[in-house]
Amino acid sequence: MQALRQLALASGVTLMLAACASAWAAEAVPRSAAVKAEFRRSNPCPSTGSTRGACPGWQVDHREALVCGGRDEVGNMQWLSVEEHKAKTRVEVKLCRSHVAAQPPASAGER
């Protein structure tokens, strides 16, 4: 938990870990290429200034991870360096999956 807080402070990200409790374990979360393209149009690449094409050293990240119940929408996206993104993803996946695994299974009507 401390590592996630430090990562959140270092990257300027506000994480909502409470959403992890409601995430569906082992569910694939679809990502929309159209939403990512919309994000890119309004948030040019930090390294090239381009709104299209490669963005060396940077990746689009979901502020509130999809695995933790975050939404695939422009307002939940940000640029992170490749290194920051890898570190943030490792922590979120580990925390959210372990938190979800500790929850009792949801009935079909609760999903």
PDB file of N, CA and C in Angstrom:
ATOM      1  N   MET A   1       0.824  -1.191   0.000  1.00  0.00           N
ATOM      2  CA  MET A   1       0.000   0.000   0.000  1.00  0.00           C
ATOM      3  C   MET A   1       0.865   1.251   0.000  1.00  0.00           C
ATOM      4  N   GLN A   2       1.943   1.241   0.803  1.00  0.00           N
ATOM      5  CA  GLN A   2       2.847   2.384   0.867  1.00  0.00           C
ATOM      6  C   GLN A   2       3.491   2.626  -0.500  1.00  0.00           C
ATOM      7  N   ALA A   3       3.882   1.546  -1.176  1.00  0.00           N
ATOM      8  CA  ALA A   3       4.505   1.686  -2.494  1.00  0.00           C
ATOM      9  C   ALA A   3       3.537   2.346  -3.474  1.00  0.00           C
ATOM     10  N   LEU A   4       2.263   1.979  -3.417  1.00  0.00           N
ATOM     11  CA  LEU A   4       1.269   2.575  -4.303  1.00  0.00           C
ATOM     12  C   LEU A   4       1.075   4.050  -3.986  1.00  0.00           C
ATOM     13  N   ARG A   5       1.038   4.394  -2.720  1.00  0.00           N
ATOM     14  CA  ARG A   5       0.904   5.808  -2.340  1.00  0.00           C
ATOM     15  C   ARG A   5       2.088   6.610  -2.861  1.00  0.00           C
ATOM     16  N   GLN A   6       3.308   6.069  -2.712  1.00  0.00           N
ATOM     17  CA  GLN A   6       4.496   6.766  -3.195  1.00  0.00           C
ATOM     18  C   GLN A   6       4.446   6.924  -4.703  1.00  0.00           C
ATOM     19  N   LEU A   7       4.029   5.877  -5.399  1.00  0.00           N
ATOM     20  CA  LEU A   7       3.920   5.942  -6.845  1.00  0.00           C
ATOM     21  C   LEU A   7       2.879   6.973  -7.258  1.00  0.00           C
ATOM     22  N   ALA A   8       1.758   6.991  -6.564  1.00  0.00           N
ATOM     23  CA  ALA A   8       0.698   7.956  -6.879  1.00  0.00           C
ATOM     24  C   ALA A   8       1.194   9.383  -6.693  1.00  0.00           C
ATOM     25  N   LEU A   9       1.924   9.634  -5.621  1.00  0.00           N
ATOM     26  CA  LEU A   9       2.459  10.967  -5.378  1.00  0.00           C
ATOM     27  C   LEU A   9       3.510  11.317  -6.419  1.00  0.00           C
ATOM     28  N   ALA A  10       4.385  10.378  -6.745  1.00  0.00           N
ATOM     29  CA  ALA A  10       5.457  10.629  -7.697  1.00  0.00           C
ATOM     30  C   ALA A  10       4.925  10.933  -9.088  1.00  0.00           C
ATOM     31  N   SER A  11       3.856  10.302  -9.486  1.00  0.00           N
ATOM     32  CA  SER A  11       3.331  10.503 -10.833  1.00  0.00           C
ATOM     33  C   SER A  11       2.184  11.508 -10.871  1.00  0.00           C
ATOM     34  N   GLY A  12       1.799  12.046  -9.722  1.00  0.00           N
ATOM     35  CA  GLY A  12       0.714  13.014  -9.685  1.00  0.00           C
ATOM     36  C   GLY A  12      -0.642  12.400  -9.964  1.00  0.00           C
ATOM     37  N   VAL A  13      -0.791  11.135  -9.649  1.00  0.00           N
ATOM     38  CA  VAL A  13      -2.018  10.408  -9.953  1.00  0.00           C
ATOM     39  C   VAL A  13      -2.855  10.243  -8.693  1.00  0.00           C
ATOM     40  N   THR A  14      -4.140  10.460  -8.809  1.00  0.00           N
ATOM     41  CA  THR A  14      -5.041  10.143  -7.719  1.00  0.00           C
ATOM     42  C   THR A  14      -5.654   8.787  -8.016  1.00  0.00           C
ATOM     43  N   LEU A  15      -5.363   7.825  -7.150  1.00  0.00           N
ATOM     44  CA  LEU A  15      -5.869   6.474  -7.374  1.00  0.00           C
ATOM     45  C   LEU A  15      -7.033   6.197  -6.441  1.00  0.00           C
ATOM     46  N   MET A  16      -8.004   5.511  -6.939  1.00  0.00           N
ATOM     47  CA  MET A  16      -9.167   5.166  -6.134  1.00  0.00           C
ATOM     48  C   MET A  16      -9.144   3.676  -5.874  1.00  0.00           C
ATOM     49  N   LEU A  17      -8.451   3.276  -4.830  1.00  0.00           N
ATOM     50  CA  LEU A  17      -8.313   1.860  -4.536  1.00  0.00           C
ATOM     51  C   LEU A  17      -9.615   1.222  -4.091  1.00  0.00           C
ATOM     52  N   ALA A  18     -10.533   2.020  -3.601  1.00  0.00           N
ATOM     53  CA  ALA A  18     -11.815   1.451  -3.176  1.00  0.00           C
ATOM     54  C   ALA A  18     -12.518   0.767  -4.342  1.00  0.00           C
ATOM     55  N   ALA A  19     -12.262   1.227  -5.548  1.00  0.00           N
ATOM     56  CA  ALA A  19     -12.895   0.623  -6.718  1.00  0.00           C
ATOM     57  C   ALA A  19     -12.439  -0.816  -6.912  1.00  0.00           C
ATOM     58  N   CYS A  20     -11.300  -1.163  -6.367  1.00  0.00           N
ATOM     59  CA  CYS A  20     -10.799  -2.531  -6.517  1.00  0.00           C
ATOM     60  C   CYS A  20     -11.780  -3.543  -5.935  1.00  0.00           C
ATOM     61  N   ALA A  21     -12.472  -3.163  -4.877  1.00  0.00           N
ATOM     62  CA  ALA A  21     -13.385  -4.097  -4.222  1.00  0.00           C
ATOM     63  C   ALA A  21     -14.518  -4.512  -5.142  1.00  0.00           C
ATOM     64  N   SER A  22     -14.883  -3.643  -6.074  1.00  0.00           N
ATOM     65  CA  SER A  22     -16.005  -3.971  -6.947  1.00  0.00           C
ATOM     66  C   SER A  22     -15.573  -4.480  -8.319  1.00  0.00           C
ATOM     67  N   ALA A  23     -14.269  -4.545  -8.563  1.00  0.00           N
ATOM     68  CA  ALA A  23     -13.792  -5.020  -9.872  1.00  0.00           C
ATOM     69  C   ALA A  23     -14.107  -6.501 -10.024  1.00  0.00           C
ATOM     70  N   TRP A  24     -14.321  -6.920 -11.212  1.00  0.00           N
ATOM     71  CA  TRP A  24     -14.600  -8.326 -11.469  1.00  0.00           C
ATOM     72  C   TRP A  24     -13.295  -9.059 -11.673  1.00  0.00           C
ATOM     73  N   ALA A  25     -13.054 -10.049 -10.892  1.00  0.00           N
ATOM     74  CA  ALA A  25     -11.819 -10.818 -10.982  1.00  0.00           C
ATOM     75  C   ALA A  25     -11.740 -11.531 -12.322  1.00  0.00           C
ATOM     76  N   ALA A  26     -10.564 -11.508 -12.889  1.00  0.00           N
ATOM     77  CA  ALA A  26     -10.234 -12.246 -14.115  1.00  0.00           C
ATOM     78  C   ALA A  26     -11.098 -11.866 -15.317  1.00  0.00           C
ATOM     79  N   GLU A  27     -11.720 -10.723 -15.302  1.00  0.00           N
ATOM     80  CA  GLU A  27     -12.509 -10.273 -16.443  1.00  0.00           C
ATOM     81  C   GLU A  27     -11.627  -9.410 -17.342  1.00  0.00           C
ATOM     82  N   ALA A  28     -11.635  -9.670 -18.621  1.00  0.00           N
ATOM     83  CA  ALA A  28     -10.927  -8.829 -19.570  1.00  0.00           C
ATOM     84  C   ALA A  28     -11.729  -7.545 -19.743  1.00  0.00           C
ATOM     85  N   VAL A  29     -11.046  -6.412 -19.701  1.00  0.00           N
ATOM     86  CA  VAL A  29     -11.715  -5.131 -19.855  1.00  0.00           C
ATOM     87  C   VAL A  29     -11.401  -4.607 -21.253  1.00  0.00           C
ATOM     88  N   PRO A  30     -12.412  -4.439 -22.084  1.00  0.00           N
ATOM     89  CA  PRO A  30     -12.154  -3.976 -23.444  1.00  0.00           C
ATOM     90  C   PRO A  30     -11.631  -2.544 -23.452  1.00  0.00           C
ATOM     91  N   ARG A  31     -10.716  -2.291 -24.362  1.00  0.00           N
ATOM     92  CA  ARG A  31     -10.171  -0.948 -24.543  1.00  0.00           C
ATOM     93  C   ARG A  31     -10.604  -0.456 -25.917  1.00  0.00           C
ATOM     94  N   SER A  32     -11.005   0.785 -25.974  1.00  0.00           N
ATOM     95  CA  SER A  32     -11.495   1.349 -27.224  1.00  0.00           C
ATOM     96  C   SER A  32     -10.388   2.144 -27.923  1.00  0.00           C
ATOM     97  N   ALA A  33     -10.080   1.746 -29.166  1.00  0.00           N
ATOM     98  CA  ALA A  33      -9.098   2.491 -29.960  1.00  0.00           C
ATOM     99  C   ALA A  33      -9.612   3.907 -30.235  1.00  0.00           C
ATOM    100  N   ALA A  34     -10.914   4.065 -30.357  1.00  0.00           N
ATOM    101  CA  ALA A  34     -11.498   5.384 -30.620  1.00  0.00           C
ATOM    102  C   ALA A  34     -11.311   6.315 -29.422  1.00  0.00           C
ATOM    103  N   VAL A  35     -11.462   5.787 -28.218  1.00  0.00           N
ATOM    104  CA  VAL A  35     -11.280   6.600 -27.009  1.00  0.00           C
ATOM    105  C   VAL A  35      -9.811   7.019 -26.889  1.00  0.00           C
ATOM    106  N   LYS A  36      -8.910   6.088 -27.153  1.00  0.00           N
ATOM    107  CA  LYS A  36      -7.480   6.408 -27.093  1.00  0.00           C
ATOM    108  C   LYS A  36      -7.129   7.474 -28.137  1.00  0.00           C
ATOM    109  N   ALA A  37      -7.685   7.354 -29.338  1.00  0.00           N
ATOM    110  CA  ALA A  37      -7.436   8.347 -30.385  1.00  0.00           C
ATOM    111  C   ALA A  37      -7.975   9.720 -29.980  1.00  0.00           C
ATOM    112  N   GLU A  38      -9.133   9.730 -29.327  1.00  0.00           N
ATOM    113  CA  GLU A  38      -9.704  10.994 -28.843  1.00  0.00           C
ATOM    114  C   GLU A  38      -8.793  11.623 -27.790  1.00  0.00           C
ATOM    115  N   PHE A  39      -8.261  10.789 -26.877  1.00  0.00           N
ATOM    116  CA  PHE A  39      -7.314  11.283 -25.877  1.00  0.00           C
ATOM    117  C   PHE A  39      -6.086  11.892 -26.567  1.00  0.00           C
ATOM    118  N   ARG A  40      -5.553  11.186 -27.558  1.00  0.00           N
ATOM    119  CA  ARG A  40      -4.354  11.652 -28.271  1.00  0.00           C
ATOM    120  C   ARG A  40      -4.610  12.986 -28.979  1.00  0.00           C
ATOM    121  N   ARG A  41      -5.802  13.159 -29.541  1.00  0.00           N
ATOM    122  CA  ARG A  41      -6.120  14.424 -30.240  1.00  0.00           C
ATOM    123  C   ARG A  41      -6.095  15.610 -29.287  1.00  0.00           C
ATOM    124  N   SER A  42      -6.532  15.405 -28.059  1.00  0.00           N
ATOM    125  CA  SER A  42      -6.594  16.517 -27.104  1.00  0.00           C
ATOM    126  C   SER A  42      -5.393  16.578 -26.157  1.00  0.00           C
ATOM    127  N   ASN A  43      -4.519  15.572 -26.217  1.00  0.00           N
ATOM    128  CA  ASN A  43      -3.339  15.514 -25.350  1.00  0.00           C
ATOM    129  C   ASN A  43      -2.139  15.032 -26.163  1.00  0.00           C
ATOM    130  N   PRO A  44      -1.468  15.944 -26.865  1.00  0.00           N
ATOM    131  CA  PRO A  44      -0.358  15.538 -27.728  1.00  0.00           C
ATOM    132  C   PRO A  44       0.740  14.804 -26.953  1.00  0.00           C
ATOM    133  N   CYS A  45       1.496  14.004 -27.682  1.00  0.00           N
ATOM    134  CA  CYS A  45       2.616  13.245 -27.122  1.00  0.00           C
ATOM    135  C   CYS A  45       3.598  14.188 -26.429  1.00  0.00           C
ATOM    136  N   PRO A  46       3.991  13.876 -25.189  1.00  0.00           N
ATOM    137  CA  PRO A  46       4.945  14.736 -24.472  1.00  0.00           C
ATOM    138  C   PRO A  46       6.321  14.830 -25.141  1.00  0.00           C
ATOM    139  N   SER A  47       6.730  13.796 -25.872  1.00  0.00           N
ATOM    140  CA  SER A  47       8.067  13.835 -26.460  1.00  0.00           C
ATOM    141  C   SER A  47       8.110  14.421 -27.872  1.00  0.00           C
ATOM    142  N   THR A  48       7.023  14.286 -28.634  1.00  0.00           N
ATOM    143  CA  THR A  48       7.040  14.768 -30.020  1.00  0.00           C
ATOM    144  C   THR A  48       6.068  15.908 -30.285  1.00  0.00           C
ATOM    145  N   GLY A  49       5.071  16.071 -29.423  1.00  0.00           N
ATOM    146  CA  GLY A  49       4.053  17.085 -29.651  1.00  0.00           C
ATOM    147  C   GLY A  49       3.011  16.672 -30.675  1.00  0.00           C
ATOM    148  N   SER A  50       3.126  15.446 -31.185  1.00  0.00           N
ATOM    149  CA  SER A  50       2.205  14.961 -32.213  1.00  0.00           C
ATOM    150  C   SER A  50       0.945  14.376 -31.585  1.00  0.00           C
ATOM    151  N   THR A  51      -0.144  14.466 -32.320  1.00  0.00           N
ATOM    152  CA  THR A  51      -1.407  13.878 -31.859  1.00  0.00           C
ATOM    153  C   THR A  51      -1.653  12.520 -32.497  1.00  0.00           C
ATOM    154  N   ARG A  52      -0.700  12.057 -33.326  1.00  0.00           N
ATOM    155  CA  ARG A  52      -0.811  10.756 -33.988  1.00  0.00           C
ATOM    156  C   ARG A  52       0.561  10.099 -34.051  1.00  0.00           C
ATOM    157  N   GLY A  53       0.551   8.796 -34.251  1.00  0.00           N
ATOM    158  CA  GLY A  53       1.800   8.074 -34.438  1.00  0.00           C
ATOM    159  C   GLY A  53       2.484   7.713 -33.132  1.00  0.00           C
ATOM    160  N   ALA A  54       3.734   7.272 -33.260  1.00  0.00           N
ATOM    161  CA  ALA A  54       4.505   6.819 -32.101  1.00  0.00           C
ATOM    162  C   ALA A  54       4.776   7.969 -31.132  1.00  0.00           C
ATOM    163  N   CYS A  55       4.911   7.596 -29.874  1.00  0.00           N
ATOM    164  CA  CYS A  55       5.241   8.560 -28.815  1.00  0.00           C
ATOM    165  C   CYS A  55       6.382   7.941 -28.006  1.00  0.00           C
ATOM    166  N   PRO A  56       7.619   8.072 -28.492  1.00  0.00           N
ATOM    167  CA  PRO A  56       8.762   7.397 -27.867  1.00  0.00           C
ATOM    168  C   PRO A  56       8.922   7.733 -26.380  1.00  0.00           C
ATOM    169  N   GLY A  57       8.999   6.663 -25.562  1.00  0.00           N
ATOM    170  CA  GLY A  57       9.234   6.829 -24.133  1.00  0.00           C
ATOM    171  C   GLY A  57       7.992   7.087 -23.299  1.00  0.00           C
ATOM    172  N   TRP A  58       6.831   7.162 -23.937  1.00  0.00           N
ATOM    173  CA  TRP A  58       5.587   7.481 -23.234  1.00  0.00           C
ATOM    174  C   TRP A  58       4.491   6.500 -23.614  1.00  0.00           C
ATOM    175  N   GLN A  59       3.562   6.278 -22.683  1.00  0.00           N
ATOM    176  CA  GLN A  59       2.414   5.415 -22.925  1.00  0.00           C
ATOM    177  C   GLN A  59       1.169   6.049 -22.316  1.00  0.00           C
ATOM    178  N   VAL A  60       0.030   5.746 -22.932  1.00  0.00           N
ATOM    179  CA  VAL A  60      -1.253   6.203 -22.396  1.00  0.00           C
ATOM    180  C   VAL A  60      -1.624   5.258 -21.245  1.00  0.00           C
ATOM    181  N   ASP A  61      -1.973   5.847 -20.114  1.00  0.00           N
ATOM    182  CA  ASP A  61      -2.318   5.100 -18.902  1.00  0.00           C
ATOM    183  C   ASP A  61      -3.723   5.471 -18.460  1.00  0.00           C
ATOM    184  N   HIS A  62      -4.390   4.528 -17.822  1.00  0.00           N
ATOM    185  CA  HIS A  62      -5.679   4.810 -17.177  1.00  0.00           C
ATOM    186  C   HIS A  62      -5.384   5.207 -15.740  1.00  0.00           C
ATOM    187  N   ARG A  63      -5.765   6.418 -15.351  1.00  0.00           N
ATOM    188  CA  ARG A  63      -5.507   6.915 -13.981  1.00  0.00           C
ATOM    189  C   ARG A  63      -6.025   5.914 -12.956  1.00  0.00           C
ATOM    190  N   GLU A  64      -7.272   5.538 -13.082  1.00  0.00           N
ATOM    191  CA  GLU A  64      -7.841   4.466 -12.264  1.00  0.00           C
ATOM    192  C   GLU A  64      -7.825   3.234 -13.150  1.00  0.00           C
ATOM    193  N   ALA A  65      -6.992   2.286 -12.793  1.00  0.00           N
ATOM    194  CA  ALA A  65      -6.757   1.118 -13.641  1.00  0.00           C
ATOM    195  C   ALA A  65      -8.046   0.390 -13.994  1.00  0.00           C
ATOM    196  N   LEU A  66      -8.098  -0.117 -15.223  1.00  0.00           N
ATOM    197  CA  LEU A  66      -9.259  -0.877 -15.656  1.00  0.00           C
ATOM    198  C   LEU A  66      -9.448  -2.114 -14.790  1.00  0.00           C
ATOM    199  N   VAL A  67      -8.350  -2.746 -14.393  1.00  0.00           N
ATOM    200  CA  VAL A  67      -8.424  -3.944 -13.549  1.00  0.00           C
ATOM    201  C   VAL A  67      -8.992  -3.615 -12.163  1.00  0.00           C
ATOM    202  N   CYS A  68      -8.958  -2.343 -11.798  1.00  0.00           N
ATOM    203  CA  CYS A  68      -9.498  -1.909 -10.506  1.00  0.00           C
ATOM    204  C   CYS A  68     -10.884  -1.275 -10.660  1.00  0.00           C
ATOM    205  N   GLY A  69     -11.472  -1.398 -11.827  1.00  0.00           N
ATOM    206  CA  GLY A  69     -12.814  -0.868 -12.034  1.00  0.00           C
ATOM    207  C   GLY A  69     -12.860   0.477 -12.723  1.00  0.00           C
ATOM    208  N   GLY A  70     -11.704   0.980 -13.160  1.00  0.00           N
ATOM    209  CA  GLY A  70     -11.666   2.261 -13.865  1.00  0.00           C
ATOM    210  C   GLY A  70     -12.358   2.169 -15.217  1.00  0.00           C
ATOM    211  N   ARG A  71     -12.716   3.317 -15.747  1.00  0.00           N
ATOM    212  CA  ARG A  71     -13.445   3.368 -17.017  1.00  0.00           C
ATOM    213  C   ARG A  71     -12.494   3.675 -18.165  1.00  0.00           C
ATOM    214  N   ASP A  72     -12.806   3.157 -19.320  1.00  0.00           N
ATOM    215  CA  ASP A  72     -12.037   3.424 -20.525  1.00  0.00           C
ATOM    216  C   ASP A  72     -12.619   4.667 -21.179  1.00  0.00           C
ATOM    217  N   GLU A  73     -12.233   5.829 -20.641  1.00  0.00           N
ATOM    218  CA  GLU A  73     -12.717   7.093 -21.166  1.00  0.00           C
ATOM    219  C   GLU A  73     -11.611   8.138 -21.066  1.00  0.00           C
ATOM    220  N   VAL A  74     -11.699   9.164 -21.882  1.00  0.00           N
ATOM    221  CA  VAL A  74     -10.655  10.186 -21.980  1.00  0.00           C
ATOM    222  C   VAL A  74     -10.325  10.798 -20.619  1.00  0.00           C
ATOM    223  N   GLY A  75     -11.310  11.080 -19.802  1.00  0.00           N
ATOM    224  CA  GLY A  75     -11.083  11.696 -18.500  1.00  0.00           C
ATOM    225  C   GLY A  75     -10.324  10.813 -17.528  1.00  0.00           C
ATOM    226  N   ASN A  76     -10.183   9.536 -17.845  1.00  0.00           N
ATOM    227  CA  ASN A  76      -9.459   8.598 -16.987  1.00  0.00           C
ATOM    228  C   ASN A  76      -8.111   8.223 -17.603  1.00  0.00           C
ATOM    229  N   MET A  77      -7.628   9.025 -18.554  1.00  0.00           N
ATOM    230  CA  MET A  77      -6.359   8.724 -19.222  1.00  0.00           C
ATOM    231  C   MET A  77      -5.341   9.825 -18.972  1.00  0.00           C
ATOM    232  N   GLN A  78      -4.067   9.418 -19.025  1.00  0.00           N
ATOM    233  CA  GLN A  78      -2.959  10.352 -18.857  1.00  0.00           C
ATOM    234  C   GLN A  78      -1.731   9.758 -19.537  1.00  0.00           C
ATOM    235  N   TRP A  79      -0.741  10.601 -19.791  1.00  0.00           N
ATOM    236  CA  TRP A  79       0.547  10.128 -20.288  1.00  0.00           C
ATOM    237  C   TRP A  79       1.430   9.775 -19.106  1.00  0.00           C
ATOM    238  N   LEU A  80       2.109   8.634 -19.179  1.00  0.00           N
ATOM    239  CA  LEU A  80       3.138   8.266 -18.207  1.00  0.00           C
ATOM    240  C   LEU A  80       4.347   7.781 -18.987  1.00  0.00           C
ATOM    241  N   SER A  81       5.543   7.997 -18.414  1.00  0.00           N
ATOM    242  CA  SER A  81       6.724   7.432 -19.052  1.00  0.00           C
ATOM    243  C   SER A  81       6.588   5.911 -19.024  1.00  0.00           C
ATOM    244  N   VAL A  82       7.292   5.242 -19.908  1.00  0.00           N
ATOM    245  CA  VAL A  82       7.221   3.781 -19.974  1.00  0.00           C
ATOM    246  C   VAL A  82       7.565   3.183 -18.614  1.00  0.00           C
ATOM    247  N   GLU A  83       8.612   3.711 -17.953  1.00  0.00           N
ATOM    248  CA  GLU A  83       9.030   3.188 -16.655  1.00  0.00           C
ATOM    249  C   GLU A  83       7.957   3.402 -15.585  1.00  0.00           C
ATOM    250  N   GLU A  84       7.373   4.602 -15.540  1.00  0.00           N
ATOM    251  CA  GLU A  84       6.305   4.884 -14.568  1.00  0.00           C
ATOM    252  C   GLU A  84       5.091   3.989 -14.817  1.00  0.00           C
ATOM    253  N   HIS A  85       4.753   3.807 -16.085  1.00  0.00           N
ATOM    254  CA  HIS A  85       3.582   3.002 -16.432  1.00  0.00           C
ATOM    255  C   HIS A  85       3.771   1.548 -16.019  1.00  0.00           C
ATOM    256  N   LYS A  86       4.945   0.988 -16.283  1.00  0.00           N
ATOM    257  CA  LYS A  86       5.214  -0.399 -15.883  1.00  0.00           C
ATOM    258  C   LYS A  86       5.107  -0.565 -14.375  1.00  0.00           C
ATOM    259  N   ALA A  87       5.721   0.367 -13.629  1.00  0.00           N
ATOM    260  CA  ALA A  87       5.699   0.283 -12.162  1.00  0.00           C
ATOM    261  C   ALA A  87       4.271   0.420 -11.631  1.00  0.00           C
ATOM    262  N   LYS A  88       3.524   1.389 -12.147  1.00  0.00           N
ATOM    263  CA  LYS A  88       2.146   1.617 -11.696  1.00  0.00           C
ATOM    264  C   LYS A  88       1.275   0.407 -12.007  1.00  0.00           C
ATOM    265  N   THR A  89       1.408  -0.148 -13.193  1.00  0.00           N
ATOM    266  CA  THR A  89       0.619  -1.303 -13.589  1.00  0.00           C
ATOM    267  C   THR A  89       0.911  -2.510 -12.708  1.00  0.00           C
ATOM    268  N   ARG A  90       2.184  -2.772 -12.438  1.00  0.00           N
ATOM    269  CA  ARG A  90       2.537  -3.910 -11.570  1.00  0.00           C
ATOM    270  C   ARG A  90       1.866  -3.790 -10.206  1.00  0.00           C
ATOM    271  N   VAL A  91       1.936  -2.609  -9.611  1.00  0.00           N
ATOM    272  CA  VAL A  91       1.364  -2.389  -8.278  1.00  0.00           C
ATOM    273  C   VAL A  91      -0.159  -2.516  -8.327  1.00  0.00           C
ATOM    274  N   GLU A  92      -0.793  -1.902  -9.307  1.00  0.00           N
ATOM    275  CA  GLU A  92      -2.255  -1.937  -9.389  1.00  0.00           C
ATOM    276  C   GLU A  92      -2.782  -3.350  -9.614  1.00  0.00           C
ATOM    277  N   VAL A  93      -2.165  -4.070 -10.505  1.00  0.00           N
ATOM    278  CA  VAL A  93      -2.623  -5.433 -10.784  1.00  0.00           C
ATOM    279  C   VAL A  93      -2.491  -6.283  -9.536  1.00  0.00           C
ATOM    280  N   LYS A  94      -1.356  -6.175  -8.875  1.00  0.00           N
ATOM    281  CA  LYS A  94      -1.127  -6.972  -7.662  1.00  0.00           C
ATOM    282  C   LYS A  94      -2.134  -6.613  -6.574  1.00  0.00           C
ATOM    283  N   LEU A  95      -2.312  -5.334  -6.305  1.00  0.00           N
ATOM    284  CA  LEU A  95      -3.231  -4.904  -5.246  1.00  0.00           C
ATOM    285  C   LEU A  95      -4.683  -5.194  -5.584  1.00  0.00           C
ATOM    286  N   CYS A  96      -5.089  -4.859  -6.774  1.00  0.00           N
ATOM    287  CA  CYS A  96      -6.495  -5.021  -7.132  1.00  0.00           C
ATOM    288  C   CYS A  96      -6.885  -6.482  -7.248  1.00  0.00           C
ATOM    289  N   ARG A  97      -6.039  -7.295  -7.858  1.00  0.00           N
ATOM    290  CA  ARG A  97      -6.377  -8.711  -7.977  1.00  0.00           C
ATOM    291  C   ARG A  97      -6.400  -9.378  -6.618  1.00  0.00           C
ATOM    292  N   SER A  98      -5.443  -9.041  -5.737  1.00  0.00           N
ATOM    293  CA  SER A  98      -5.442  -9.669  -4.414  1.00  0.00           C
ATOM    294  C   SER A  98      -6.634  -9.188  -3.597  1.00  0.00           C
ATOM    295  N   HIS A  99      -7.013  -7.929  -3.755  1.00  0.00           N
ATOM    296  CA  HIS A  99      -8.160  -7.395  -3.018  1.00  0.00           C
ATOM    297  C   HIS A  99      -9.450  -8.031  -3.520  1.00  0.00           C
ATOM    298  N   VAL A 100      -9.584  -8.163  -4.843  1.00  0.00           N
ATOM    299  CA  VAL A 100     -10.782  -8.760  -5.423  1.00  0.00           C
ATOM    300  C   VAL A 100     -10.866 -10.227  -5.034  1.00  0.00           C
ATOM    301  N   ALA A 101      -9.723 -10.927  -5.040  1.00  0.00           N
ATOM    302  CA  ALA A 101      -9.713 -12.352  -4.695  1.00  0.00           C
ATOM    303  C   ALA A 101     -10.167 -12.578  -3.252  1.00  0.00           C
ATOM    304  N   ALA A 102      -9.949 -11.594  -2.391  1.00  0.00           N
ATOM    305  CA  ALA A 102     -10.338 -11.714  -0.988  1.00  0.00           C
ATOM    306  C   ALA A 102     -11.831 -11.477  -0.779  1.00  0.00           C
ATOM    307  N   GLN A 103     -12.504 -10.923  -1.788  1.00  0.00           N
ATOM    308  CA  GLN A 103     -13.937 -10.641  -1.678  1.00  0.00           C
ATOM    309  C   GLN A 103     -14.740 -11.898  -1.994  1.00  0.00           C
ATOM    310  N   PRO A 104     -15.897 -12.060  -1.380  1.00  0.00           N
ATOM    311  CA  PRO A 104     -16.756 -13.206  -1.726  1.00  0.00           C
ATOM    312  C   PRO A 104     -17.227 -13.042  -3.175  1.00  0.00           C
ATOM    313  N   PRO A 105     -17.436 -14.147  -3.875  1.00  0.00           N
ATOM    314  CA  PRO A 105     -17.889 -14.047  -5.282  1.00  0.00           C
ATOM    315  C   PRO A 105     -19.233 -13.354  -5.370  1.00  0.00           C
ATOM    316  N   ALA A 106     -19.367 -12.492  -6.381  1.00  0.00           N
ATOM    317  CA  ALA A 106     -20.624 -11.794  -6.586  1.00  0.00           C
ATOM    318  C   ALA A 106     -21.589 -12.703  -7.314  1.00  0.00           C
ATOM    319  N   SER A 107     -22.837 -12.591  -6.962  1.00  0.00           N
ATOM    320  CA  SER A 107     -23.847 -13.368  -7.684  1.00  0.00           C
ATOM    321  C   SER A 107     -24.054 -12.715  -9.036  1.00  0.00           C
ATOM    322  N   ALA A 108     -24.617 -13.427  -9.970  1.00  0.00           N
ATOM    323  CA  ALA A 108     -24.799 -12.922 -11.331  1.00  0.00           C
ATOM    324  C   ALA A 108     -25.604 -11.637 -11.331  1.00  0.00           C
ATOM    325  N   GLY A 109     -26.544 -11.483 -10.421  1.00  0.00           N
ATOM    326  CA  GLY A 109     -27.376 -10.281 -10.370  1.00  0.00           C
ATOM    327  C   GLY A 109     -26.636  -9.050  -9.887  1.00  0.00           C
ATOM    328  N   GLU A 110     -25.508  -9.224  -9.180  1.00  0.00           N
ATOM    329  CA  GLU A 110     -24.760  -8.093  -8.670  1.00  0.00           C
ATOM    330  C   GLU A 110     -23.806  -7.529  -9.696  1.00  0.00           C
ATOM    331  N   ARG A 111     -23.507  -8.261 -10.751  1.00  0.00           N
ATOM    332  CA  ARG A 111     -22.591  -7.780 -11.779  1.00  0.00           C
ATOM    333  C   ARG A 111     -23.345  -6.948 -12.724  1.00  0.00           C
TER     334      ARG A 111
END
